[in-house]
Amino acid sequence: MKFEGTDDYVATRDLTVAVNAAVTLERPLLVKGEPGTGKTELARQVASALNLRIIEWNIKSTTRAHQGLYEYDAVSRLRDSQLGDEKVHDVANYIRPGKLWQAFTADSKVVLLIDEIDKADIEFPNDLLQELDRMEFHVYETGETIRAAHRPIVIITSNNEKELPDAFLRRCFFHYIRFPDMETMKKIVEVHHPGIKDALLTTALTQFYEIRDQQGLKKRPSTSEVLDWLKLLLAEDLTADDLRRDGADALPRLHGALLKNEQDVHLFERLAFMARRQR
């Protein structure tokens, strides 16, 4: 069971090595990187390449670790008891399996994506240590133990919004997705926009990397944003000549796809103003 990338996802060699190492070690793969660098999509492509079903657990700031195991619906049970419903005598009727439960009891091996784990409370990763390590957990209301019939491939993503506990990190295989260089980005673009003219692509990516490297930028544009920008350029049928700027025009065409806050727009407007004054 080896992951080598897919036709729809350009995976660098170090990334494929990381995925396969985590699969071999049967440890969760913790993937970090800038937002928009394809961390979530990686899990989906691993599932597609290995012909496995994917179960996605999207973490929010209010998500609790126990929700991944199961939830006990006490309110519904109380309501049914007041109505005299017979099913109230079986507590199992009020247990709602979470994403880990679904992954553990699946008929075959699955990919379990725990997406953006750093959004949750700092204790969230520690609360899952035993379950991810032993691949089992106890349901106190029913007295049963849920064990993984087929150990899932666990992929955990983080945008580095907060540090993760050392005890959690020790149980993971770690990989940081570096931002693609120009040549890798061209391969990624070719997957999404096949046949794009080389002159347009080179000019656009040159501008894109110049923007990313600009000092003082609050939010650097990501891979997903450059793909959106190129889609707009193609829709407007723009050429490489249309994109070329002089010093007095620091903002790129259709810059709203790349610059996502007013501070960064104002930064490039100030650069253009300074360039005009120096003429």
PDB file of C-alpha atoms in Angstrom:
ATOM      1  CA  MET A   1       0.000   0.000   0.000  1.00  0.00           C
ATOM      2  CA  LYS A   2       2.112   2.850  -1.361  1.00  0.00           C
ATOM      3  CA  PHE A   3       1.155   6.461  -2.085  1.00  0.00           C
ATOM      4  CA  GLU A   4       2.891   8.001  -5.097  1.00  0.00           C
ATOM      5  CA  GLY A   5       0.629  10.999  -5.709  1.00  0.00           C
ATOM      6  CA  THR A   6      -2.250  11.139  -8.191  1.00  0.00           C
ATOM      7  CA  ASP A   7      -3.055  12.725 -11.516  1.00  0.00           C
ATOM      8  CA  ASP A   8      -4.916  15.447  -9.603  1.00  0.00           C
ATOM      9  CA  TYR A   9      -2.342  16.102  -6.887  1.00  0.00           C
ATOM     10  CA  VAL A  10       1.348  16.902  -7.323  1.00  0.00           C
ATOM     11  CA  ALA A  11       3.123  15.287  -4.368  1.00  0.00           C
ATOM     12  CA  THR A  12       6.811  15.994  -3.830  1.00  0.00           C
ATOM     13  CA  ARG A  13       9.099  13.088  -3.027  1.00  0.00           C
ATOM     14  CA  ASP A  14       9.497  14.068   0.632  1.00  0.00           C
ATOM     15  CA  LEU A  15       5.722  14.196   1.010  1.00  0.00           C
ATOM     16  CA  THR A  16       5.185  10.722  -0.455  1.00  0.00           C
ATOM     17  CA  VAL A  17       7.962   9.404   1.803  1.00  0.00           C
ATOM     18  CA  ALA A  18       6.208  10.918   4.830  1.00  0.00           C
ATOM     19  CA  VAL A  19       2.821   9.429   3.921  1.00  0.00           C
ATOM     20  CA  ASN A  20       4.246   5.958   3.339  1.00  0.00           C
ATOM     21  CA  ALA A  21       6.354   6.108   6.504  1.00  0.00           C
ATOM     22  CA  ALA A  22       3.274   6.958   8.592  1.00  0.00           C
ATOM     23  CA  VAL A  23       1.359   4.090   6.973  1.00  0.00           C
ATOM     24  CA  THR A  24       4.205   1.657   7.665  1.00  0.00           C
ATOM     25  CA  LEU A  25       4.623   2.789  11.275  1.00  0.00           C
ATOM     26  CA  GLU A  26       0.829   2.854  11.766  1.00  0.00           C
ATOM     27  CA  ARG A  27       1.134   6.280  13.350  1.00  0.00           C
ATOM     28  CA  PRO A  28      -0.916   9.418  12.650  1.00  0.00           C
ATOM     29  CA  LEU A  29       0.622  11.681  10.012  1.00  0.00           C
ATOM     30  CA  LEU A  30       0.694  15.265  11.299  1.00  0.00           C
ATOM     31  CA  VAL A  31       0.862  17.668   8.355  1.00  0.00           C
ATOM     32  CA  LYS A  32       1.635  21.336   8.887  1.00  0.00           C
ATOM     33  CA  GLY A  33       2.014  24.148   6.393  1.00  0.00           C
ATOM     34  CA  GLU A  34       0.595  27.480   5.321  1.00  0.00           C
ATOM     35  CA  PRO A  35      -3.172  27.613   4.749  1.00  0.00           C
ATOM     36  CA  GLY A  36      -3.949  26.736   1.143  1.00  0.00           C
ATOM     37  CA  THR A  37      -0.980  24.420   0.544  1.00  0.00           C
ATOM     38  CA  GLY A  38      -3.101  21.306   0.053  1.00  0.00           C
ATOM     39  CA  LYS A  39      -3.024  19.655   3.488  1.00  0.00           C
ATOM     40  CA  THR A  40      -6.700  18.715   3.532  1.00  0.00           C
ATOM     41  CA  GLU A  41      -6.623  17.695  -0.112  1.00  0.00           C
ATOM     42  CA  LEU A  42      -3.676  15.409   0.640  1.00  0.00           C
ATOM     43  CA  ALA A  43      -5.872  13.176   2.816  1.00  0.00           C
ATOM     44  CA  ARG A  44      -8.512  12.977   0.093  1.00  0.00           C
ATOM     45  CA  GLN A  45      -5.926  12.101  -2.534  1.00  0.00           C
ATOM     46  CA  VAL A  46      -4.325   9.452  -0.313  1.00  0.00           C
ATOM     47  CA  ALA A  47      -7.757   7.860   0.062  1.00  0.00           C
ATOM     48  CA  SER A  48      -8.336   8.046  -3.694  1.00  0.00           C
ATOM     49  CA  ALA A  49      -4.901   6.641  -4.574  1.00  0.00           C
ATOM     50  CA  LEU A  50      -5.218   3.730  -2.125  1.00  0.00           C
ATOM     51  CA  ASN A  51      -8.883   3.142  -3.024  1.00  0.00           C
ATOM     52  CA  LEU A  52     -10.047   3.729   0.539  1.00  0.00           C
ATOM     53  CA  ARG A  53     -13.069   5.539   1.960  1.00  0.00           C
ATOM     54  CA  ILE A  54     -12.337   8.799   3.771  1.00  0.00           C
ATOM     55  CA  ILE A  55     -13.979   9.964   6.985  1.00  0.00           C
ATOM     56  CA  GLU A  56     -13.482  13.674   7.643  1.00  0.00           C
ATOM     57  CA  TRP A  57     -13.612  15.280  11.083  1.00  0.00           C
ATOM     58  CA  ASN A  58     -13.497  19.060  10.655  1.00  0.00           C
ATOM     59  CA  ILE A  59     -12.377  20.662  13.910  1.00  0.00           C
ATOM     60  CA  LYS A  60     -13.804  23.956  15.170  1.00  0.00           C
ATOM     61  CA  SER A  61     -12.969  26.089  18.183  1.00  0.00           C
ATOM     62  CA  THR A  62     -15.918  24.542  20.050  1.00  0.00           C
ATOM     63  CA  THR A  63     -15.132  20.916  19.160  1.00  0.00           C
ATOM     64  CA  ARG A  64     -14.447  18.578  22.089  1.00  0.00           C
ATOM     65  CA  ALA A  65     -12.366  15.431  21.771  1.00  0.00           C
ATOM     66  CA  HIS A  66     -15.150  13.260  23.160  1.00  0.00           C
ATOM     67  CA  GLN A  67     -17.353  14.217  20.206  1.00  0.00           C
ATOM     68  CA  GLY A  68     -15.002  12.218  17.999  1.00  0.00           C
ATOM     69  CA  LEU A  69     -15.766   9.134  20.067  1.00  0.00           C
ATOM     70  CA  TYR A  70     -19.495   9.437  20.705  1.00  0.00           C
ATOM     71  CA  GLU A  71     -22.168  11.677  22.195  1.00  0.00           C
ATOM     72  CA  TYR A  72     -24.870  10.640  24.641  1.00  0.00           C
ATOM     73  CA  ASP A  73     -28.198  12.339  23.870  1.00  0.00           C
ATOM     74  CA  ALA A  74     -29.624  12.629  27.402  1.00  0.00           C
ATOM     75  CA  VAL A  75     -32.178  15.243  26.333  1.00  0.00           C
ATOM     76  CA  SER A  76     -33.829  12.919  23.819  1.00  0.00           C
ATOM     77  CA  ARG A  77     -33.893  10.103  26.365  1.00  0.00           C
ATOM     78  CA  LEU A  78     -35.570  12.339  28.923  1.00  0.00           C
ATOM     79  CA  ARG A  79     -38.162  13.431  26.379  1.00  0.00           C
ATOM     80  CA  ASP A  80     -38.883   9.830  25.350  1.00  0.00           C
ATOM     81  CA  SER A  81     -39.225   8.782  28.983  1.00  0.00           C
ATOM     82  CA  GLN A  82     -41.844  11.488  29.507  1.00  0.00           C
ATOM     83  CA  LEU A  83     -43.707  10.205  26.434  1.00  0.00           C
ATOM     84  CA  GLY A  84     -43.527   6.604  27.603  1.00  0.00           C
ATOM     85  CA  ASP A  85     -41.463   5.425  24.615  1.00  0.00           C
ATOM     86  CA  GLU A  86     -40.240   1.827  25.057  1.00  0.00           C
ATOM     87  CA  LYS A  87     -36.858   2.487  23.474  1.00  0.00           C
ATOM     88  CA  VAL A  88     -35.907   4.567  26.509  1.00  0.00           C
ATOM     89  CA  HIS A  89     -34.972   1.321  28.305  1.00  0.00           C
ATOM     90  CA  ASP A  90     -32.019   0.747  25.962  1.00  0.00           C
ATOM     91  CA  VAL A  91     -29.405   3.457  26.436  1.00  0.00           C
ATOM     92  CA  ALA A  92     -27.720   2.411  23.182  1.00  0.00           C
ATOM     93  CA  ASN A  93     -30.571   4.129  21.321  1.00  0.00           C
ATOM     94  CA  TYR A  94     -29.181   7.458  22.517  1.00  0.00           C
ATOM     95  CA  ILE A  95     -25.526   6.970  21.703  1.00  0.00           C
ATOM     96  CA  ARG A  96     -24.405   8.892  18.612  1.00  0.00           C
ATOM     97  CA  PRO A  97     -21.143   7.486  17.160  1.00  0.00           C
ATOM     98  CA  GLY A  98     -18.446  10.041  16.364  1.00  0.00           C
ATOM     99  CA  LYS A  99     -15.905  10.039  13.557  1.00  0.00           C
ATOM    100  CA  LEU A 100     -13.384   7.841  15.405  1.00  0.00           C
ATOM    101  CA  TRP A 101     -16.110   5.320  16.198  1.00  0.00           C
ATOM    102  CA  GLN A 102     -17.090   5.275  12.510  1.00  0.00           C
ATOM    103  CA  ALA A 103     -13.470   4.770  11.459  1.00  0.00           C
ATOM    104  CA  PHE A 104     -12.853   2.030  14.032  1.00  0.00           C
ATOM    105  CA  THR A 105     -15.962   0.044  13.087  1.00  0.00           C
ATOM    106  CA  ALA A 106     -15.717   0.448   9.314  1.00  0.00           C
ATOM    107  CA  ASP A 107     -15.919  -2.758   7.264  1.00  0.00           C
ATOM    108  CA  SER A 108     -12.462  -2.105   5.821  1.00  0.00           C
ATOM    109  CA  LYS A 109      -9.474   0.209   6.311  1.00  0.00           C
ATOM    110  CA  VAL A 110     -10.321   3.898   5.883  1.00  0.00           C
ATOM    111  CA  VAL A 111      -8.505   7.224   5.888  1.00  0.00           C
ATOM    112  CA  LEU A 112      -9.464   9.330   8.910  1.00  0.00           C
ATOM    113  CA  LEU A 113      -8.843  13.056   8.423  1.00  0.00           C
ATOM    114  CA  ILE A 114      -8.707  15.206  11.561  1.00  0.00           C
ATOM    115  CA  ASP A 115      -8.668  18.608   9.914  1.00  0.00           C
ATOM    116  CA  GLU A 116      -7.195  21.750  11.523  1.00  0.00           C
ATOM    117  CA  ILE A 117      -6.602  20.286  14.960  1.00  0.00           C
ATOM    118  CA  ASP A 118      -5.000  23.537  16.112  1.00  0.00           C
ATOM    119  CA  LYS A 119      -8.399  25.282  16.048  1.00  0.00           C
ATOM    120  CA  ALA A 120      -9.538  23.364  19.133  1.00  0.00           C
ATOM    121  CA  ASP A 121      -8.669  23.877  22.776  1.00  0.00           C
ATOM    122  CA  ILE A 122      -5.063  23.160  23.764  1.00  0.00           C
ATOM    123  CA  GLU A 123      -6.171  20.045  25.693  1.00  0.00           C
ATOM    124  CA  PHE A 124      -7.928  18.566  22.650  1.00  0.00           C
ATOM    125  CA  PRO A 125      -4.895  16.652  21.262  1.00  0.00           C
ATOM    126  CA  ASN A 126      -3.989  15.239  24.697  1.00  0.00           C
ATOM    127  CA  ASP A 127      -7.554  14.010  25.161  1.00  0.00           C
ATOM    128  CA  LEU A 128      -7.138  11.809  22.074  1.00  0.00           C
ATOM    129  CA  LEU A 129      -3.731  10.338  22.947  1.00  0.00           C
ATOM    130  CA  GLN A 130      -4.899   6.979  24.244  1.00  0.00           C
ATOM    131  CA  GLU A 131      -7.595   6.472  21.609  1.00  0.00           C
ATOM    132  CA  LEU A 132      -5.215   7.150  18.701  1.00  0.00           C
ATOM    133  CA  ASP A 133      -2.439   5.116  20.308  1.00  0.00           C
ATOM    134  CA  ARG A 134      -4.415   2.020  21.316  1.00  0.00           C
ATOM    135  CA  MET A 135      -7.099   2.384  18.625  1.00  0.00           C
ATOM    136  CA  GLU A 136      -9.840   1.687  21.150  1.00  0.00           C
ATOM    137  CA  PHE A 137     -12.060   3.474  23.658  1.00  0.00           C
ATOM    138  CA  HIS A 138     -14.673   2.616  26.292  1.00  0.00           C
ATOM    139  CA  VAL A 139     -18.345   3.610  26.136  1.00  0.00           C
ATOM    140  CA  TYR A 140     -19.280   4.125  29.764  1.00  0.00           C
ATOM    141  CA  GLU A 141     -23.039   4.303  29.214  1.00  0.00           C
ATOM    142  CA  THR A 142     -23.216   0.847  27.618  1.00  0.00           C
ATOM    143  CA  GLY A 143     -20.094  -0.763  29.102  1.00  0.00           C
ATOM    144  CA  GLU A 144     -18.741  -1.767  25.678  1.00  0.00           C
ATOM    145  CA  THR A 145     -15.265  -1.215  24.248  1.00  0.00           C
ATOM    146  CA  ILE A 146     -14.953  -0.048  20.659  1.00  0.00           C
ATOM    147  CA  ARG A 147     -11.805  -1.383  18.992  1.00  0.00           C
ATOM    148  CA  ALA A 148     -10.509  -0.711  15.508  1.00  0.00           C
ATOM    149  CA  ALA A 149     -11.295  -3.736  13.352  1.00  0.00           C
ATOM    150  CA  HIS A 150      -8.985  -2.269  10.689  1.00  0.00           C
ATOM    151  CA  ARG A 151      -6.456   0.330  11.850  1.00  0.00           C
ATOM    152  CA  PRO A 152      -7.271   3.521   9.900  1.00  0.00           C
ATOM    153  CA  ILE A 153      -4.725   5.735   8.205  1.00  0.00           C
ATOM    154  CA  VAL A 154      -4.939   8.887  10.331  1.00  0.00           C
ATOM    155  CA  ILE A 155      -3.967  12.218   8.762  1.00  0.00           C
ATOM    156  CA  ILE A 156      -4.025  15.284  11.017  1.00  0.00           C
ATOM    157  CA  THR A 157      -3.625  18.806   9.650  1.00  0.00           C
ATOM    158  CA  SER A 158      -2.554  21.974  11.446  1.00  0.00           C
ATOM    159  CA  ASN A 159      -2.135  25.589  10.335  1.00  0.00           C
ATOM    160  CA  ASN A 160       0.244  26.255  13.241  1.00  0.00           C
ATOM    161  CA  GLU A 161      -2.211  28.569  15.007  1.00  0.00           C
ATOM    162  CA  LYS A 162      -1.058  27.138  18.324  1.00  0.00           C
ATOM    163  CA  GLU A 163       1.611  24.753  19.568  1.00  0.00           C
ATOM    164  CA  LEU A 164       0.629  21.111  19.999  1.00  0.00           C
ATOM    165  CA  PRO A 165       1.595  19.178  23.171  1.00  0.00           C
ATOM    166  CA  ASP A 166       4.866  17.234  23.152  1.00  0.00           C
ATOM    167  CA  ALA A 167       3.146  14.013  24.220  1.00  0.00           C
ATOM    168  CA  PHE A 168       0.902  14.253  21.182  1.00  0.00           C
ATOM    169  CA  LEU A 169       3.767  15.080  18.814  1.00  0.00           C
ATOM    170  CA  ARG A 170       5.726  12.019  19.978  1.00  0.00           C
ATOM    171  CA  ARG A 171       2.952   9.754  18.736  1.00  0.00           C
ATOM    172  CA  CYS A 172       2.836  11.285  15.244  1.00  0.00           C
ATOM    173  CA  PHE A 173       4.980  11.177  12.131  1.00  0.00           C
ATOM    174  CA  PHE A 174       5.513  14.829  11.259  1.00  0.00           C
ATOM    175  CA  HIS A 175       5.763  16.522   7.867  1.00  0.00           C
ATOM    176  CA  TYR A 176       5.856  20.219   6.993  1.00  0.00           C
ATOM    177  CA  ILE A 177       4.649  21.040   3.480  1.00  0.00           C
ATOM    178  CA  ARG A 178       7.072  23.651   2.223  1.00  0.00           C
ATOM    179  CA  PHE A 179       5.680  26.259  -0.109  1.00  0.00           C
ATOM    180  CA  PRO A 180       6.238  25.082  -3.708  1.00  0.00           C
ATOM    181  CA  ASP A 181       9.085  26.560  -5.719  1.00  0.00           C
ATOM    182  CA  MET A 182       8.459  27.909  -9.216  1.00  0.00           C
ATOM    183  CA  GLU A 183       8.946  24.598 -11.031  1.00  0.00           C
ATOM    184  CA  THR A 184       6.739  22.641  -8.652  1.00  0.00           C
ATOM    185  CA  MET A 185       4.097  25.360  -8.857  1.00  0.00           C
ATOM    186  CA  LYS A 186       4.099  25.086 -12.653  1.00  0.00           C
ATOM    187  CA  LYS A 187       3.347  21.365 -12.321  1.00  0.00           C
ATOM    188  CA  ILE A 188       0.521  22.118  -9.910  1.00  0.00           C
ATOM    189  CA  VAL A 189      -0.932  24.727 -12.261  1.00  0.00           C
ATOM    190  CA  GLU A 190      -0.744  22.306 -15.188  1.00  0.00           C
ATOM    191  CA  VAL A 191      -2.935  19.870 -13.245  1.00  0.00           C
ATOM    192  CA  HIS A 192      -5.605  22.518 -12.673  1.00  0.00           C
ATOM    193  CA  HIS A 193      -5.207  24.569 -15.866  1.00  0.00           C
ATOM    194  CA  PRO A 194      -3.802  22.232 -18.509  1.00  0.00           C
ATOM    195  CA  GLY A 195      -2.445  23.866 -21.633  1.00  0.00           C
ATOM    196  CA  ILE A 196      -1.933  27.325 -20.149  1.00  0.00           C
ATOM    197  CA  LYS A 197       0.502  29.353 -22.276  1.00  0.00           C
ATOM    198  CA  ASP A 198       4.014  29.338 -20.909  1.00  0.00           C
ATOM    199  CA  ALA A 199       4.540  33.101 -21.329  1.00  0.00           C
ATOM    200  CA  LEU A 200       1.396  33.905 -19.350  1.00  0.00           C
ATOM    201  CA  LEU A 201       2.222  31.344 -16.670  1.00  0.00           C
ATOM    202  CA  THR A 202       5.814  32.529 -16.233  1.00  0.00           C
ATOM    203  CA  THR A 203       4.820  36.194 -16.045  1.00  0.00           C
ATOM    204  CA  ALA A 204       1.970  35.501 -13.636  1.00  0.00           C
ATOM    205  CA  LEU A 205       4.040  33.294 -11.325  1.00  0.00           C
ATOM    206  CA  THR A 206       6.911  35.791 -11.345  1.00  0.00           C
ATOM    207  CA  GLN A 207       4.499  38.474 -10.126  1.00  0.00           C
ATOM    208  CA  PHE A 208       2.988  36.061  -7.620  1.00  0.00           C
ATOM    209  CA  TYR A 209       6.344  35.226  -6.020  1.00  0.00           C
ATOM    210  CA  GLU A 210       7.316  38.917  -5.999  1.00  0.00           C
ATOM    211  CA  ILE A 211       4.140  39.634  -4.033  1.00  0.00           C
ATOM    212  CA  ARG A 212       4.843  36.777  -1.597  1.00  0.00           C
ATOM    213  CA  ASP A 213       8.370  38.083  -1.015  1.00  0.00           C
ATOM    214  CA  GLN A 214       7.276  41.681  -0.400  1.00  0.00           C
ATOM    215  CA  GLN A 215       8.392  42.855   3.030  1.00  0.00           C
ATOM    216  CA  GLY A 216       5.593  44.018   5.287  1.00  0.00           C
ATOM    217  CA  LEU A 217       2.933  41.787   3.744  1.00  0.00           C
ATOM    218  CA  LYS A 218       0.424  40.700   6.390  1.00  0.00           C
ATOM    219  CA  LYS A 219      -0.965  37.657   4.566  1.00  0.00           C
ATOM    220  CA  ARG A 220       1.043  36.048   1.831  1.00  0.00           C
ATOM    221  CA  PRO A 221      -1.074  34.527  -0.958  1.00  0.00           C
ATOM    222  CA  SER A 222      -1.146  30.727  -1.065  1.00  0.00           C
ATOM    223  CA  THR A 223      -1.309  27.999  -3.692  1.00  0.00           C
ATOM    224  CA  SER A 224      -5.110  27.981  -3.731  1.00  0.00           C
ATOM    225  CA  GLU A 225      -5.150  31.745  -4.283  1.00  0.00           C
ATOM    226  CA  VAL A 226      -2.744  31.703  -7.209  1.00  0.00           C
ATOM    227  CA  LEU A 227      -4.868  28.977  -8.833  1.00  0.00           C
ATOM    228  CA  ASP A 228      -7.952  31.183  -8.438  1.00  0.00           C
ATOM    229  CA  TRP A 229      -6.046  34.150  -9.854  1.00  0.00           C
ATOM    230  CA  LEU A 230      -4.911  32.185 -12.908  1.00  0.00           C
ATOM    231  CA  LYS A 231      -8.480  30.997 -13.452  1.00  0.00           C
ATOM    232  CA  LEU A 232      -9.595  34.630 -13.581  1.00  0.00           C
ATOM    233  CA  LEU A 233      -6.753  35.588 -15.934  1.00  0.00           C
ATOM    234  CA  LEU A 234      -7.768  32.804 -18.305  1.00  0.00           C
ATOM    235  CA  ALA A 235     -11.441  33.754 -18.067  1.00  0.00           C
ATOM    236  CA  GLU A 236     -10.555  37.351 -18.993  1.00  0.00           C
ATOM    237  CA  ASP A 237      -8.342  36.052 -21.832  1.00  0.00           C
ATOM    238  CA  LEU A 238      -5.409  38.141 -20.606  1.00  0.00           C
ATOM    239  CA  THR A 239      -1.928  37.732 -22.049  1.00  0.00           C
ATOM    240  CA  ALA A 240       1.542  38.067 -20.592  1.00  0.00           C
ATOM    241  CA  ASP A 241       1.719  41.616 -22.009  1.00  0.00           C
ATOM    242  CA  ASP A 242      -1.495  42.509 -20.193  1.00  0.00           C
ATOM    243  CA  LEU A 243       0.102  41.565 -16.891  1.00  0.00           C
ATOM    244  CA  ARG A 244       3.323  43.500 -17.272  1.00  0.00           C
ATOM    245  CA  ARG A 245       3.521  46.453 -14.927  1.00  0.00           C
ATOM    246  CA  ASP A 246       5.687  49.529 -14.608  1.00  0.00           C
ATOM    247  CA  GLY A 247       6.848  50.879 -11.302  1.00  0.00           C
ATOM    248  CA  ALA A 248       3.859  53.204 -11.047  1.00  0.00           C
ATOM    249  CA  ASP A 249       1.423  50.307 -11.093  1.00  0.00           C
ATOM    250  CA  ALA A 250       2.385  48.050  -8.214  1.00  0.00           C
ATOM    251  CA  LEU A 251      -0.946  46.256  -7.943  1.00  0.00           C
ATOM    252  CA  PRO A 252      -1.352  43.236 -10.231  1.00  0.00           C
ATOM    253  CA  ARG A 253      -4.430  42.752 -12.400  1.00  0.00           C
ATOM    254  CA  LEU A 254      -7.381  41.259 -10.508  1.00  0.00           C
ATOM    255  CA  HIS A 255      -5.391  41.559  -7.295  1.00  0.00           C
ATOM    256  CA  GLY A 256      -8.445  40.780  -5.156  1.00  0.00           C
ATOM    257  CA  ALA A 257      -7.754  37.087  -5.730  1.00  0.00           C
ATOM    258  CA  LEU A 258      -4.302  37.437  -4.153  1.00  0.00           C
ATOM    259  CA  LEU A 259      -4.484  40.221  -1.571  1.00  0.00           C
ATOM    260  CA  LYS A 260      -7.086  39.510   1.098  1.00  0.00           C
ATOM    261  CA  ASN A 261      -6.956  42.502   3.431  1.00  0.00           C
ATOM    262  CA  GLU A 262      -6.849  46.287   3.124  1.00  0.00           C
ATOM    263  CA  GLN A 263      -3.434  46.602   4.795  1.00  0.00           C
ATOM    264  CA  ASP A 264      -1.759  44.634   2.015  1.00  0.00           C
ATOM    265  CA  VAL A 265      -3.619  46.555  -0.708  1.00  0.00           C
ATOM    266  CA  HIS A 266      -2.535  49.827   0.896  1.00  0.00           C
ATOM    267  CA  LEU A 267       1.053  48.550   1.058  1.00  0.00           C
ATOM    268  CA  PHE A 268       1.188  48.099  -2.719  1.00  0.00           C
ATOM    269  CA  GLU A 269      -0.610  51.404  -3.284  1.00  0.00           C
ATOM    270  CA  ARG A 270       2.078  53.140  -1.203  1.00  0.00           C
ATOM    271  CA  LEU A 271       4.805  51.406  -3.217  1.00  0.00           C
ATOM    272  CA  ALA A 272       3.196  52.671  -6.427  1.00  0.00           C
ATOM    273  CA  PHE A 273       2.928  56.202  -4.986  1.00  0.00           C
ATOM    274  CA  MET A 274       6.596  56.205  -3.999  1.00  0.00           C
ATOM    275  CA  ALA A 275       7.576  54.936  -7.449  1.00  0.00           C
ATOM    276  CA  ARG A 276       5.647  57.795  -9.113  1.00  0.00           C
ATOM    277  CA  ARG A 277       7.296  60.388  -6.865  1.00  0.00           C
ATOM    278  CA  GLN A 278      10.765  59.141  -7.802  1.00  0.00           C
ATOM    279  CA  ARG A 279      10.124  59.662 -11.511  1.00  0.00           C
TER     280      ARG A 279
END
